[in-house]
Amino acid sequence: MTNWEYARLEYRAAGTLGTDRFMDWTATFHHPGGVLRWGTDERFDDLRHLNRAGAAGWQAYARAAIHVKDEPHRLSSVTYAMRRPVP
């Protein structure tokens, strides 16, 4: 039987005003050892952060996207549930 440890990668829009509000994105990694801020991207590019987590042995098993109310084409946040075997 495999024992797992769990983590969460949050990728959120970082802007606060105007049309630029959904252009910058911040990546935050929550894991058993604490919270790591993985930086801000100029455009949506979650693959770089998923690859970084994968290189550390994490695998994504669920994804949840949150859209802005009344604006179906505006993505506000994406959260990935991750796990890896306990060594």
Short mmCIF file of N, CA and C in Angstrom, two decimals:
data_model
loop_
_atom_site.label_atom_id
_atom_site.label_comp_id
_atom_site.label_asym_id
_atom_site.label_seq_id
_atom_site.Cartn_x
_atom_site.Cartn_y
_atom_site.Cartn_z
N MET A 1 0.84 -1.18 0.00
CA MET A 1 0.00 0.00 0.00
C MET A 1 0.89 1.25 0.00
N THR A 2 0.53 2.20 -0.82
CA THR A 2 1.30 3.43 -0.93
C THR A 2 0.73 4.50 0.00
N ASN A 3 1.61 5.14 0.76
CA ASN A 3 1.22 6.29 1.56
C ASN A 3 1.55 7.55 0.78
N TRP A 4 0.65 8.52 0.80
CA TRP A 4 0.81 9.73 0.00
C TRP A 4 0.92 10.96 0.89
N GLU A 5 1.64 11.95 0.40
CA GLU A 5 1.56 13.28 0.98
C GLU A 5 0.94 14.18 -0.08
N TYR A 6 0.21 15.19 0.36
CA TYR A 6 -0.60 15.99 -0.55
C TYR A 6 -0.15 17.44 -0.56
N ALA A 7 -0.40 18.09 -1.69
CA ALA A 7 -0.04 19.50 -1.86
C ALA A 7 -1.06 20.16 -2.78
N ARG A 8 -0.95 21.47 -2.91
CA ARG A 8 -1.86 22.23 -3.78
C ARG A 8 -1.06 23.33 -4.48
N LEU A 9 -1.24 23.43 -5.77
CA LEU A 9 -0.65 24.51 -6.56
C LEU A 9 -1.77 25.47 -6.94
N GLU A 10 -1.68 26.71 -6.49
CA GLU A 10 -2.67 27.74 -6.82
C GLU A 10 -2.07 28.68 -7.84
N TYR A 11 -2.80 28.90 -8.89
CA TYR A 11 -2.36 29.80 -9.96
C TYR A 11 -3.46 30.83 -10.13
N ARG A 12 -3.21 32.07 -9.69
CA ARG A 12 -4.25 33.10 -9.63
C ARG A 12 -3.90 34.33 -10.43
N ALA A 13 -4.93 34.99 -10.92
CA ALA A 13 -4.74 36.29 -11.56
C ALA A 13 -4.24 37.25 -10.48
N ALA A 14 -3.20 38.02 -10.81
CA ALA A 14 -2.55 38.87 -9.81
C ALA A 14 -2.94 40.33 -9.91
N GLY A 15 -3.52 40.74 -11.02
CA GLY A 15 -3.85 42.15 -11.20
C GLY A 15 -5.01 42.59 -10.32
N THR A 16 -5.18 43.92 -10.20
CA THR A 16 -6.25 44.45 -9.37
C THR A 16 -7.18 45.40 -10.10
N LEU A 17 -6.72 46.02 -11.18
CA LEU A 17 -7.55 47.02 -11.86
C LEU A 17 -7.57 46.84 -13.37
N GLY A 18 -8.66 47.26 -13.98
CA GLY A 18 -8.75 47.40 -15.42
C GLY A 18 -8.61 46.11 -16.21
N THR A 19 -8.28 46.28 -17.48
CA THR A 19 -8.17 45.14 -18.38
C THR A 19 -6.91 44.32 -18.13
N ASP A 20 -5.96 44.88 -17.42
CA ASP A 20 -4.72 44.16 -17.09
C ASP A 20 -4.92 43.19 -15.93
N ARG A 21 -6.09 43.21 -15.34
CA ARG A 21 -6.35 42.43 -14.14
C ARG A 21 -6.15 40.94 -14.32
N PHE A 22 -6.39 40.40 -15.50
CA PHE A 22 -6.28 38.96 -15.73
C PHE A 22 -5.09 38.59 -16.59
N MET A 23 -4.08 39.46 -16.64
CA MET A 23 -2.91 39.18 -17.48
C MET A 23 -1.73 38.65 -16.69
N ASP A 24 -1.52 39.13 -15.47
CA ASP A 24 -0.43 38.65 -14.62
C ASP A 24 -0.95 37.54 -13.71
N TRP A 25 -0.12 36.52 -13.52
CA TRP A 25 -0.54 35.35 -12.75
C TRP A 25 0.53 35.00 -11.72
N THR A 26 0.10 34.68 -10.49
CA THR A 26 1.04 34.26 -9.45
C THR A 26 0.85 32.77 -9.16
N ALA A 27 1.96 32.11 -8.90
CA ALA A 27 1.95 30.68 -8.57
C ALA A 27 2.36 30.51 -7.11
N THR A 28 1.53 29.81 -6.34
CA THR A 28 1.82 29.54 -4.94
C THR A 28 1.66 28.04 -4.71
N PHE A 29 2.69 27.44 -4.09
CA PHE A 29 2.69 26.00 -3.85
C PHE A 29 2.55 25.75 -2.36
N HIS A 30 1.47 25.09 -1.95
CA HIS A 30 1.21 24.74 -0.55
C HIS A 30 1.53 23.26 -0.39
N HIS A 31 2.43 22.93 0.54
CA HIS A 31 2.82 21.53 0.76
C HIS A 31 3.03 21.31 2.25
N PRO A 32 3.28 20.07 2.68
CA PRO A 32 3.42 19.80 4.11
C PRO A 32 4.52 20.62 4.80
N GLY A 33 5.51 21.06 4.06
CA GLY A 33 6.59 21.85 4.65
C GLY A 33 6.32 23.33 4.71
N GLY A 34 5.19 23.79 4.18
CA GLY A 34 4.86 25.21 4.22
C GLY A 34 4.38 25.73 2.88
N VAL A 35 4.54 27.03 2.69
CA VAL A 35 4.06 27.69 1.47
C VAL A 35 5.25 28.26 0.72
N LEU A 36 5.29 27.99 -0.59
CA LEU A 36 6.35 28.53 -1.45
C LEU A 36 5.71 29.43 -2.50
N ARG A 37 6.22 30.63 -2.63
CA ARG A 37 5.75 31.53 -3.68
C ARG A 37 6.68 31.33 -4.88
N TRP A 38 6.13 30.80 -5.96
CA TRP A 38 6.95 30.45 -7.12
C TRP A 38 7.04 31.56 -8.14
N GLY A 39 6.52 32.74 -7.85
CA GLY A 39 6.71 33.87 -8.73
C GLY A 39 5.47 34.30 -9.48
N THR A 40 5.64 35.38 -10.25
CA THR A 40 4.56 35.97 -11.05
C THR A 40 4.92 35.89 -12.51
N ASP A 41 3.98 35.48 -13.32
CA ASP A 41 4.18 35.39 -14.77
C ASP A 41 3.46 36.53 -15.47
N GLU A 42 4.02 36.96 -16.59
CA GLU A 42 3.42 38.04 -17.38
C GLU A 42 2.18 37.58 -18.14
N ARG A 43 2.03 36.28 -18.31
CA ARG A 43 0.87 35.73 -18.99
C ARG A 43 0.59 34.35 -18.40
N PHE A 44 -0.57 33.79 -18.72
CA PHE A 44 -0.94 32.48 -18.18
C PHE A 44 0.01 31.42 -18.72
N ASP A 45 0.76 30.79 -17.82
CA ASP A 45 1.72 29.75 -18.21
C ASP A 45 1.89 28.78 -17.05
N ASP A 46 0.84 28.02 -16.74
CA ASP A 46 0.90 27.10 -15.61
C ASP A 46 1.75 25.88 -15.88
N LEU A 47 2.02 25.57 -17.13
CA LEU A 47 2.79 24.37 -17.46
C LEU A 47 4.19 24.41 -16.86
N ARG A 48 4.80 25.58 -16.82
CA ARG A 48 6.14 25.71 -16.23
C ARG A 48 6.12 25.31 -14.75
N HIS A 49 5.09 25.70 -14.04
CA HIS A 49 4.99 25.38 -12.62
C HIS A 49 4.60 23.91 -12.39
N LEU A 50 3.77 23.37 -13.27
CA LEU A 50 3.44 21.95 -13.18
C LEU A 50 4.67 21.09 -13.44
N ASN A 51 5.50 21.48 -14.38
CA ASN A 51 6.74 20.75 -14.64
C ASN A 51 7.70 20.84 -13.46
N ARG A 52 7.74 21.99 -12.81
CA ARG A 52 8.60 22.16 -11.63
C ARG A 52 8.16 21.22 -10.50
N ALA A 53 6.85 21.14 -10.29
CA ALA A 53 6.33 20.23 -9.26
C ALA A 53 6.58 18.78 -9.66
N GLY A 54 6.40 18.46 -10.93
CA GLY A 54 6.65 17.09 -11.41
C GLY A 54 8.09 16.67 -11.24
N ALA A 55 9.01 17.61 -11.42
CA ALA A 55 10.43 17.30 -11.24
C ALA A 55 10.74 16.95 -9.78
N ALA A 56 9.92 17.44 -8.86
CA ALA A 56 10.09 17.13 -7.44
C ALA A 56 9.29 15.89 -7.02
N GLY A 57 8.69 15.21 -8.00
CA GLY A 57 7.98 13.97 -7.71
C GLY A 57 6.48 14.11 -7.51
N TRP A 58 5.94 15.32 -7.61
CA TRP A 58 4.51 15.53 -7.43
C TRP A 58 3.76 15.20 -8.70
N GLN A 59 2.56 14.65 -8.55
CA GLN A 59 1.69 14.39 -9.70
C GLN A 59 0.33 15.02 -9.45
N ALA A 60 -0.18 15.72 -10.45
CA ALA A 60 -1.49 16.35 -10.34
C ALA A 60 -2.57 15.29 -10.56
N TYR A 61 -3.58 15.29 -9.70
CA TYR A 61 -4.67 14.33 -9.87
C TYR A 61 -6.03 15.01 -9.97
N ALA A 62 -6.10 16.31 -9.76
CA ALA A 62 -7.37 17.02 -9.92
C ALA A 62 -7.08 18.49 -10.24
N ARG A 63 -8.02 19.10 -10.97
CA ARG A 63 -7.87 20.51 -11.37
C ARG A 63 -9.22 21.20 -11.18
N ALA A 64 -9.20 22.39 -10.60
CA ALA A 64 -10.42 23.17 -10.43
C ALA A 64 -10.18 24.58 -10.96
N ALA A 65 -11.03 25.01 -11.88
CA ALA A 65 -10.92 26.35 -12.45
C ALA A 65 -12.04 27.22 -11.91
N ILE A 66 -11.71 28.47 -11.60
CA ILE A 66 -12.70 29.42 -11.10
C ILE A 66 -12.79 30.58 -12.09
N HIS A 67 -14.00 30.84 -12.55
CA HIS A 67 -14.24 31.94 -13.49
C HIS A 67 -14.83 33.14 -12.77
N VAL A 68 -14.67 34.30 -13.35
CA VAL A 68 -15.25 35.52 -12.80
C VAL A 68 -16.75 35.51 -13.08
N LYS A 69 -17.53 35.83 -12.07
CA LYS A 69 -18.99 35.84 -12.21
C LYS A 69 -19.42 36.80 -13.32
N ASP A 70 -20.35 36.38 -14.13
CA ASP A 70 -20.91 37.15 -15.23
C ASP A 70 -19.92 37.43 -16.36
N GLU A 71 -18.73 36.84 -16.29
CA GLU A 71 -17.75 36.98 -17.37
C GLU A 71 -17.19 35.59 -17.67
N PRO A 72 -17.91 34.78 -18.44
CA PRO A 72 -17.51 33.38 -18.61
C PRO A 72 -16.18 33.18 -19.32
N HIS A 73 -15.67 34.19 -19.98
CA HIS A 73 -14.41 34.01 -20.68
C HIS A 73 -13.21 34.54 -19.89
N ARG A 74 -13.43 34.90 -18.64
CA ARG A 74 -12.35 35.39 -17.78
C ARG A 74 -12.02 34.36 -16.72
N LEU A 75 -10.85 33.80 -16.79
CA LEU A 75 -10.40 32.82 -15.80
C LEU A 75 -9.75 33.57 -14.66
N SER A 76 -10.16 33.29 -13.44
CA SER A 76 -9.66 33.99 -12.27
C SER A 76 -8.59 33.18 -11.52
N SER A 77 -8.78 31.87 -11.47
CA SER A 77 -7.88 31.04 -10.67
C SER A 77 -7.95 29.59 -11.13
N VAL A 78 -6.84 28.89 -11.00
CA VAL A 78 -6.79 27.45 -11.26
C VAL A 78 -6.05 26.81 -10.10
N THR A 79 -6.63 25.77 -9.53
CA THR A 79 -6.01 25.07 -8.42
C THR A 79 -5.79 23.61 -8.82
N TYR A 80 -4.58 23.12 -8.59
CA TYR A 80 -4.24 21.73 -8.87
C TYR A 80 -4.00 21.01 -7.56
N ALA A 81 -4.69 19.88 -7.37
CA ALA A 81 -4.43 19.00 -6.24
C ALA A 81 -3.32 18.05 -6.66
N MET A 82 -2.33 17.90 -5.78
CA MET A 82 -1.15 17.10 -6.13
C MET A 82 -0.84 16.12 -5.00
N ARG A 83 -0.14 15.07 -5.38
CA ARG A 83 0.30 14.09 -4.39
C ARG A 83 1.60 13.46 -4.86
N ARG A 84 2.29 12.86 -3.89
CA ARG A 84 3.48 12.07 -4.21
C ARG A 84 3.66 11.02 -3.13
N PRO A 85 4.26 9.91 -3.46
CA PRO A 85 4.48 8.85 -2.46
C PRO A 85 5.40 9.35 -1.35
N VAL A 86 5.09 8.98 -0.12
CA VAL A 86 5.96 9.31 1.00
C VAL A 86 7.20 8.43 0.91
N PRO A 87 8.38 9.02 0.94
CA PRO A 87 9.61 8.20 0.82
C PRO A 87 9.84 7.32 2.03
#
